[in-house]
PDB file of C-alpha atoms in Angstrom:
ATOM      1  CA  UNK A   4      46.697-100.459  43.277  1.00 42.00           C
ATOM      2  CA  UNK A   5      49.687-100.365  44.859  1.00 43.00           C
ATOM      3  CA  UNK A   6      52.651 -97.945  45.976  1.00 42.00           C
ATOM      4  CA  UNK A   7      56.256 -99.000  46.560  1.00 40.00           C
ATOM      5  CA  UNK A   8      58.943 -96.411  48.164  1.00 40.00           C
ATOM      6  CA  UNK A   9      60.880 -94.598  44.768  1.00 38.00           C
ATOM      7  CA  UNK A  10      64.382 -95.468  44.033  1.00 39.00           C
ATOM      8  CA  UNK A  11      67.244 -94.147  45.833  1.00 42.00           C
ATOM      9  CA  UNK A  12      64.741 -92.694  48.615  1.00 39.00           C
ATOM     10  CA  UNK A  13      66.124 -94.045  51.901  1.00 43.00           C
ATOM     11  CA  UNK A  14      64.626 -92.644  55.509  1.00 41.00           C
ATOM     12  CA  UNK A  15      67.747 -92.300  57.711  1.00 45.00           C
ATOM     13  CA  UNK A  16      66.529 -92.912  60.978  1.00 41.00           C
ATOM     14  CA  UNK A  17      69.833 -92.942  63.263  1.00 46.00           C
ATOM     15  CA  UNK A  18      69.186 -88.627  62.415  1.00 45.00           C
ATOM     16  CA  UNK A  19      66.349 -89.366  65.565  1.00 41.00           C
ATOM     17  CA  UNK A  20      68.543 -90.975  68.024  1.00 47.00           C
ATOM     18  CA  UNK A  21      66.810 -93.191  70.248  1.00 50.00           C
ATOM     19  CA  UNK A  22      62.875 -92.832  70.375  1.00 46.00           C
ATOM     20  CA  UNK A  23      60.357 -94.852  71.711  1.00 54.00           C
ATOM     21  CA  UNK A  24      58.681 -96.144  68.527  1.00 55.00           C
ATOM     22  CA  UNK A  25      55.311 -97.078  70.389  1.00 56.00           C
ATOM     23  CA  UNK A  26      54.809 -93.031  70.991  1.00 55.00           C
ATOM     24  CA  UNK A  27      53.335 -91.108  68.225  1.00 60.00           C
ATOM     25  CA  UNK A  28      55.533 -88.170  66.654  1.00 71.00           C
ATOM     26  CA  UNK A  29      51.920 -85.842  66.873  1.00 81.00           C
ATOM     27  CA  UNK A  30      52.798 -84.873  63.219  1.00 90.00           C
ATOM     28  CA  UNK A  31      50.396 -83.760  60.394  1.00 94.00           C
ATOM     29  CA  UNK A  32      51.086 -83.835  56.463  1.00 96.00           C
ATOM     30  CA  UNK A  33      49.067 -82.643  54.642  1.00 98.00           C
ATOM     31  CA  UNK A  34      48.054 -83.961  50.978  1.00 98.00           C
ATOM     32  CA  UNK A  35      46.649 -81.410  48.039  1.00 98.00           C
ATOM     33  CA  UNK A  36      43.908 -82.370  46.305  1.00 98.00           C
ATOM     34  CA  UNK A  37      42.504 -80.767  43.073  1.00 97.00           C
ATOM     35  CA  UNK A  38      38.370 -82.309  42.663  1.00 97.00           C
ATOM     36  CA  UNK A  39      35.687 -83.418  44.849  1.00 97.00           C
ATOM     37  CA  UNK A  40      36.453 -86.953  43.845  1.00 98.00           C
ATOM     38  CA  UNK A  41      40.238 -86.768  44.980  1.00 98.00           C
ATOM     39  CA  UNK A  42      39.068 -84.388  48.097  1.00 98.00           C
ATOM     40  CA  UNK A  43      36.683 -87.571  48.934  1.00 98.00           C
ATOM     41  CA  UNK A  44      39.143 -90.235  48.770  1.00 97.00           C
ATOM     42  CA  UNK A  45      41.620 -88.373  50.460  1.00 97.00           C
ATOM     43  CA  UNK A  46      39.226 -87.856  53.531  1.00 98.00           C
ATOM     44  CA  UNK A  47      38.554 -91.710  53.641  1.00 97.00           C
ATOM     45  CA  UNK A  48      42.592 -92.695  53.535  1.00 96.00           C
ATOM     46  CA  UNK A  49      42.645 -90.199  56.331  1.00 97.00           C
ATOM     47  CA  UNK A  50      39.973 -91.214  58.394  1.00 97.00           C
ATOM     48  CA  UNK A  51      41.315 -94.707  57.735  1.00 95.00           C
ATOM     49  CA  UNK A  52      44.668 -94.361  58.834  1.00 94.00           C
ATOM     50  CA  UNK A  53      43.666 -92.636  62.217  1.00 94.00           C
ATOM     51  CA  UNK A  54      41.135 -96.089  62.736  1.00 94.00           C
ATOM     52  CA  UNK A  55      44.447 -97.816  62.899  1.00 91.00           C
ATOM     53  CA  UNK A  56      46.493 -95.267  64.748  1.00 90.00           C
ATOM     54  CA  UNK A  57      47.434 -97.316  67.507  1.00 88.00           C
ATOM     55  CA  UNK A  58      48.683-100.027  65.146  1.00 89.00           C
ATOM     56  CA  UNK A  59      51.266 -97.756  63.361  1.00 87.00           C
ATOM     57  CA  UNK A  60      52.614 -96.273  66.910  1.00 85.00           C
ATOM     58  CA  UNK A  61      55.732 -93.746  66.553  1.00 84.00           C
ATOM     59  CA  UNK A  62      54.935 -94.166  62.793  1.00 88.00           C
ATOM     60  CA  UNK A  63      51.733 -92.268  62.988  1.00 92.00           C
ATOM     61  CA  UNK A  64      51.025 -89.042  60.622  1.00 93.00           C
ATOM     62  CA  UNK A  65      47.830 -87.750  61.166  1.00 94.00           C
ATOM     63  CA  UNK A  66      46.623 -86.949  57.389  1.00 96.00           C
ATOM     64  CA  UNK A  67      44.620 -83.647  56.292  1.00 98.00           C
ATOM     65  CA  UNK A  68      43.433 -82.776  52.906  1.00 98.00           C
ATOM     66  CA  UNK A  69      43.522 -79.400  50.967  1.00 98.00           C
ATOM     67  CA  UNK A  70      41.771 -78.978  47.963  1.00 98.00           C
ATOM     68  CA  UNK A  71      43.361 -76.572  45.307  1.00 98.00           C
ATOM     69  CA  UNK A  72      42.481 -75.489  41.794  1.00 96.00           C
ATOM     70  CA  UNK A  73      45.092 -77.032  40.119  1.00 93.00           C
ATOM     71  CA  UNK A  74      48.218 -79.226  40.206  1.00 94.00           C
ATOM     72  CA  UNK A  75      50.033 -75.943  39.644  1.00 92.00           C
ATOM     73  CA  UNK A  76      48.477 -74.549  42.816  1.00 96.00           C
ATOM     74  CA  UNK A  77      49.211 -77.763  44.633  1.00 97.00           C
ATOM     75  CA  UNK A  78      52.933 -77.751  43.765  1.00 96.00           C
ATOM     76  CA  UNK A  79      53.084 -73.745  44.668  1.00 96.00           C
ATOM     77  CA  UNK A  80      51.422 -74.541  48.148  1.00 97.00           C
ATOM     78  CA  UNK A  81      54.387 -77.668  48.657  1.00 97.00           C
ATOM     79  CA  UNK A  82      56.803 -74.986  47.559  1.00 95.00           C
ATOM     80  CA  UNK A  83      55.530 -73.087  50.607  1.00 96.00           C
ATOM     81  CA  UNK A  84      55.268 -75.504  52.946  1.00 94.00           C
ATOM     82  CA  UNK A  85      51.771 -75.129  53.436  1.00 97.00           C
ATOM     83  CA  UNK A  86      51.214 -78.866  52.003  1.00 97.00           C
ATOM     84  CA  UNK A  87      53.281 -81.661  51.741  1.00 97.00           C
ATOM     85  CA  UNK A  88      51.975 -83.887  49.136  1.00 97.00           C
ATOM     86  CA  UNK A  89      50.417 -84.414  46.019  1.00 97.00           C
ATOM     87  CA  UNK A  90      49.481 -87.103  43.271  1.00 96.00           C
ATOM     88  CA  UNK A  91      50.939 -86.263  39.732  1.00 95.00           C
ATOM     89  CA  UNK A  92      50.553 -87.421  35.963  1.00 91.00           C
ATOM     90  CA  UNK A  93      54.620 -88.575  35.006  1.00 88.00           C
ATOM     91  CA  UNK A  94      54.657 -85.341  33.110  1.00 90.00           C
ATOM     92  CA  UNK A  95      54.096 -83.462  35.957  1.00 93.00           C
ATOM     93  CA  UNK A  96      56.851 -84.553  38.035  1.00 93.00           C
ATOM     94  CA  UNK A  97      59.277 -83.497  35.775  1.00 91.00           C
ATOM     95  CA  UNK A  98      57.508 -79.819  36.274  1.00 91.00           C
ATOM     96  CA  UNK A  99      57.490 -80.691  39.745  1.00 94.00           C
ATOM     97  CA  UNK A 100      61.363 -81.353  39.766  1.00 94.00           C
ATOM     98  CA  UNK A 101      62.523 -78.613  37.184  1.00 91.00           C
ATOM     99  CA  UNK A 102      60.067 -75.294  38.101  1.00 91.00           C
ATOM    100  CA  UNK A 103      59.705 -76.441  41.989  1.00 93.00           C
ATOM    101  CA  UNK A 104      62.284 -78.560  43.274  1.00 92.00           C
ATOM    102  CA  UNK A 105      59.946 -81.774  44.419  1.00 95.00           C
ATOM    103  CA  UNK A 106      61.236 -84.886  44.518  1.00 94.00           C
ATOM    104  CA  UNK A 107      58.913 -88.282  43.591  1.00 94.00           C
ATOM    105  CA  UNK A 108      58.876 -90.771  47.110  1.00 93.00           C
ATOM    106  CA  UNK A 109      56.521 -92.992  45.742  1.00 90.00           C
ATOM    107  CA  UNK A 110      55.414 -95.217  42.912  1.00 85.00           C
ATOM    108  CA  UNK A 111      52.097 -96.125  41.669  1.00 81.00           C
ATOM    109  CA  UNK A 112      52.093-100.200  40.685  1.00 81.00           C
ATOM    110  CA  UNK A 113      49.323-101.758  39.112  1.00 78.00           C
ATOM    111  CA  UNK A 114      48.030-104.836  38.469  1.00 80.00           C
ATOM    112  CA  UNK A 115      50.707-107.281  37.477  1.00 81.00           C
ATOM    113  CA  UNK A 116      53.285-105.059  38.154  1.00 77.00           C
ATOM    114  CA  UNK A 117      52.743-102.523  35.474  1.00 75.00           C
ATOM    115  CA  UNK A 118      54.487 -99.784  35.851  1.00 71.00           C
ATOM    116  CA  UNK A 119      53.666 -98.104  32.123  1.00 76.00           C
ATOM    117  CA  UNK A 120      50.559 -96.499  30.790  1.00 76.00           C
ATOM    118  CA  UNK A 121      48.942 -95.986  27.059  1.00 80.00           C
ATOM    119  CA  UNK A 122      48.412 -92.778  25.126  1.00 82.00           C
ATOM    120  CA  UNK A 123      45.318 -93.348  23.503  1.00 85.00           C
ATOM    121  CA  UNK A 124      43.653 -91.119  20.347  1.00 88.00           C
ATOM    122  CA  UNK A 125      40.053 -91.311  19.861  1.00 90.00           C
ATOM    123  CA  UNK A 126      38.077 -89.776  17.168  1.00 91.00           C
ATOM    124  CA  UNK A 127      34.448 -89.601  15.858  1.00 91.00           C
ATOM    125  CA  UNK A 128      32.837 -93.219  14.570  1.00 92.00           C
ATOM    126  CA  UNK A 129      33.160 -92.428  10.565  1.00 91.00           C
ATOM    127  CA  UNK A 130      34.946 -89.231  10.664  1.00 94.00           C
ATOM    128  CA  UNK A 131      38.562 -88.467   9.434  1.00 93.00           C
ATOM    129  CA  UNK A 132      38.019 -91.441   6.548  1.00 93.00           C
ATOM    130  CA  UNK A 133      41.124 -89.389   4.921  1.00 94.00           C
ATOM    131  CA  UNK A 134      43.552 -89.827   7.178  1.00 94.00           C
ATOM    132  CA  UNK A 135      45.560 -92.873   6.460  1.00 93.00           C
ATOM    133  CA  UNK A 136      48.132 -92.396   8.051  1.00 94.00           C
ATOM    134  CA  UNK A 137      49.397 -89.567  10.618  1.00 95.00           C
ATOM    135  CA  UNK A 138      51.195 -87.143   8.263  1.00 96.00           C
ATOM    136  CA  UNK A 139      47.645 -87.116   7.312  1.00 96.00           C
ATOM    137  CA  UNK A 140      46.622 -85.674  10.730  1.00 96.00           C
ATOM    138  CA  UNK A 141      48.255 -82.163   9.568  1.00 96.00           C
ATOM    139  CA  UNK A 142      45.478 -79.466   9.780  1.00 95.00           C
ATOM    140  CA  UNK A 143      43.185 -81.008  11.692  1.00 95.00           C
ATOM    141  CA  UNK A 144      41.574 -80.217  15.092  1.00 95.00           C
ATOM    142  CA  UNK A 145      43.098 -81.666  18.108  1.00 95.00           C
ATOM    143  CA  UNK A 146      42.080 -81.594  21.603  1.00 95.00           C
ATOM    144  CA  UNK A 147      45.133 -82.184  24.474  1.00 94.00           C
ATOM    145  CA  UNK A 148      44.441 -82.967  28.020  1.00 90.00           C
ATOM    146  CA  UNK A 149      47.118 -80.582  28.909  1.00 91.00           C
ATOM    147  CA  UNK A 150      50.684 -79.340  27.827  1.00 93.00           C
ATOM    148  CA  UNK A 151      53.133 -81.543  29.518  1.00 91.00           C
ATOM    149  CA  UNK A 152      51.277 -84.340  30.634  1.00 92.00           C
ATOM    150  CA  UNK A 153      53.151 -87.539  29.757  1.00 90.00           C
ATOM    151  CA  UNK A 154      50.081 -89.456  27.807  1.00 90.00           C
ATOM    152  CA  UNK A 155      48.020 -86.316  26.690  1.00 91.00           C
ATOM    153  CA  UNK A 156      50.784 -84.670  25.039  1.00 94.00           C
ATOM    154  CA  UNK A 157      54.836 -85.563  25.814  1.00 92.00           C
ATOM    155  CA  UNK A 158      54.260 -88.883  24.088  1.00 93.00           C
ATOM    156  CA  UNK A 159      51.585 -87.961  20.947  1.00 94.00           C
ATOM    157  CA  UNK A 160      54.125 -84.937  20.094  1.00 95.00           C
ATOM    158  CA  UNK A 161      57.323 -87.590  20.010  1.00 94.00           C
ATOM    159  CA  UNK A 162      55.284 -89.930  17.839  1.00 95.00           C
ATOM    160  CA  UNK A 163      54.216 -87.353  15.441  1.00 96.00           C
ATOM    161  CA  UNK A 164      57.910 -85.493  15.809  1.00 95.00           C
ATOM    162  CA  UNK A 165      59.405 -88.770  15.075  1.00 95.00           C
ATOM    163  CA  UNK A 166      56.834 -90.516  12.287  1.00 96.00           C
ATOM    164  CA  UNK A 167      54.081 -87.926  11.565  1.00 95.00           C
ATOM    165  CA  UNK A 168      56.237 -85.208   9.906  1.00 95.00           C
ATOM    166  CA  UNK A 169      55.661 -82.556  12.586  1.00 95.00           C
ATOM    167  CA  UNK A 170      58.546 -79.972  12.205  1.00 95.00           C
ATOM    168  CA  UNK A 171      60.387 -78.155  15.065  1.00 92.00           C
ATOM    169  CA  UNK A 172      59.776 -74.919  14.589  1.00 89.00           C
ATOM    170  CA  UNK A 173      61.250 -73.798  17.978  1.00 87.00           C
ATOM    171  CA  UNK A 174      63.159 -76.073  19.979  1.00 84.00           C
ATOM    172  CA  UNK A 175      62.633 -74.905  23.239  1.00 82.00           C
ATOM    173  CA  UNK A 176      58.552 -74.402  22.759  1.00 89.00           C
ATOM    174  CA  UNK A 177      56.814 -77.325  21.496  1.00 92.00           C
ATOM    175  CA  UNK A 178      53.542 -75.629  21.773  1.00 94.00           C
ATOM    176  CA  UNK A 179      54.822 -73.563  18.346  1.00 94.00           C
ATOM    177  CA  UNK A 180      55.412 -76.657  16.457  1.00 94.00           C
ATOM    178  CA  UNK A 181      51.894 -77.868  17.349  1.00 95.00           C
ATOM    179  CA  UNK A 182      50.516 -74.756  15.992  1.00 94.00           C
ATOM    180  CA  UNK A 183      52.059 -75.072  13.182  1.00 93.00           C
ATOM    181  CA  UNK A 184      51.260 -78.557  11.860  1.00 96.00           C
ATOM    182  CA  UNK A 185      47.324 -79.176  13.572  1.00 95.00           C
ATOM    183  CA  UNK A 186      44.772 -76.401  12.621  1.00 92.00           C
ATOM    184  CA  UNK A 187      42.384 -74.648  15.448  1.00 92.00           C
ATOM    185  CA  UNK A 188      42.733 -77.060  18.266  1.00 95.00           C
ATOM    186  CA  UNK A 189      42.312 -77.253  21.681  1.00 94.00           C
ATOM    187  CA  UNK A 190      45.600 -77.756  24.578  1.00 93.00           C
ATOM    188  CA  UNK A 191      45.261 -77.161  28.328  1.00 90.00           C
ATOM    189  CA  UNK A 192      48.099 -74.412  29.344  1.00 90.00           C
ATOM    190  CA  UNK A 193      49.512 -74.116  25.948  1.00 92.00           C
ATOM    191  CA  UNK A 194      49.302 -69.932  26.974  1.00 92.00           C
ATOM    192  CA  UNK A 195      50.839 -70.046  30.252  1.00 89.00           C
ATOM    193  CA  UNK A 196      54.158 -68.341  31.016  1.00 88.00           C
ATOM    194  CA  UNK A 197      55.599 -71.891  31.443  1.00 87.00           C
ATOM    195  CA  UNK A 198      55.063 -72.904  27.740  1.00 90.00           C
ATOM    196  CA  UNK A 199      54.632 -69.508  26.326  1.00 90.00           C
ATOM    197  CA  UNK A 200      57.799 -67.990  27.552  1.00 87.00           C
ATOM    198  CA  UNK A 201      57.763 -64.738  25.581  1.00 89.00           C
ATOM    199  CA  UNK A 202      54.510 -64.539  25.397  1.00 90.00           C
ATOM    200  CA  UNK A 203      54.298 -65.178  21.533  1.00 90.00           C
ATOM    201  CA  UNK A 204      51.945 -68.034  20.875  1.00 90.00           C
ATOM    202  CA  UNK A 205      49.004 -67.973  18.801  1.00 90.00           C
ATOM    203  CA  UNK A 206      45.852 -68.808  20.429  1.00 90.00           C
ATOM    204  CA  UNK A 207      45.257 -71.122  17.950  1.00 87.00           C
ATOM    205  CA  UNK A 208      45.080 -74.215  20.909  1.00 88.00           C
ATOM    206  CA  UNK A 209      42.671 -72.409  22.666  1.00 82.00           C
TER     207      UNK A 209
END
């Protein structure tokens, strides 16, 4: 993997006026992490970049890791200044942008340059032989990897909005509409103040 600067994100460096770029700035981000896994490799990128810190010079940011519970946590703690940085699915950053005011710097690139991913439904080896097609899918039981992530529910709601006859019951609370067309299901969050604004869904995605 890979990771280019985002659009439009340009450092500005006459702000410094002149500085010896072979001196480190003594500066410490710190990067929010939300497993053991993630905790891990964030540990070895840090103890990796301070192998090389003579090679990056001025450029030098020593790297520390805090884990958190969730991405939610992680974006509070940025929002206080008590971390700086934090990996997020593409439907988190428009959280990050709208609830917290974060801004995306960088890009993840993968092999051959590919800069989309797949949402991808799975179900049980001979089960569901009924559904043909997804108008089909209304009543069943789902299970979401979370409200608002891009692949695990942003893009399956638009498909089934747009070609699976799921009806918008409330415009501004897509969680409802779900209700509404799957029966008892399961969806990360879909309870949370964020997506249950007046505190009126069912607990039928629970």
């Amino acid at each position: 993997q890979r990771f280019y600067d985002a659009r439009n994100y340009n450092y500005n460096f006459d702000d410094f006026g002149d500085i010896d770029r072979n001196v480190s700035q003594n500066i410490t981000a710190t990067w929010c992490t939300v497993s053991k896994a993630e905790q891990a490799k964030c540990m070895a990128f840090s103890q990796a970049v301070d192998r090389e810190k003579t090679f990056f010079g001025y450029d030098y940011v020593h790297l520390e890791c805090k884990q958190a519970f969730n991405k939610e946590e992680c974006m509070n703690l940025l929002d206080l200044e008590k971390a700086h940085l934090v990996t997020l699915d593409a439907g988190e950053v428009f959280v990050a942008g709208r609830y917290h005011s974060l801004l995306p710097i960088l890009q993840e690139v993968h092999e051959n340059n590919t800069i989309h991913e797949y949402a991808v439904a799975v179900i049980k080896k001979g089960s569901l032989q009924d559904v043909q097609s997804l108008h089909d899918l209304r009543g069943k039981k789902a299970c979401f990897a979370g409200v608002g992530l891009l692949a695990g529910w942003v893009t399956p709601i638009y498909v089934l909005m747009k070609h699976g006859g799921l009806e918008i019951i409330d415009c501004n609370n897509h969680v409802k509409s779900t209700i509404n067309f799957f029966g008892p299901s399961c969806a990360v969050n879909s309870l949370i103040d964020r997506y249950n604004p007046l505190g009126d869904n069912s607990d039928q995605l629970c």
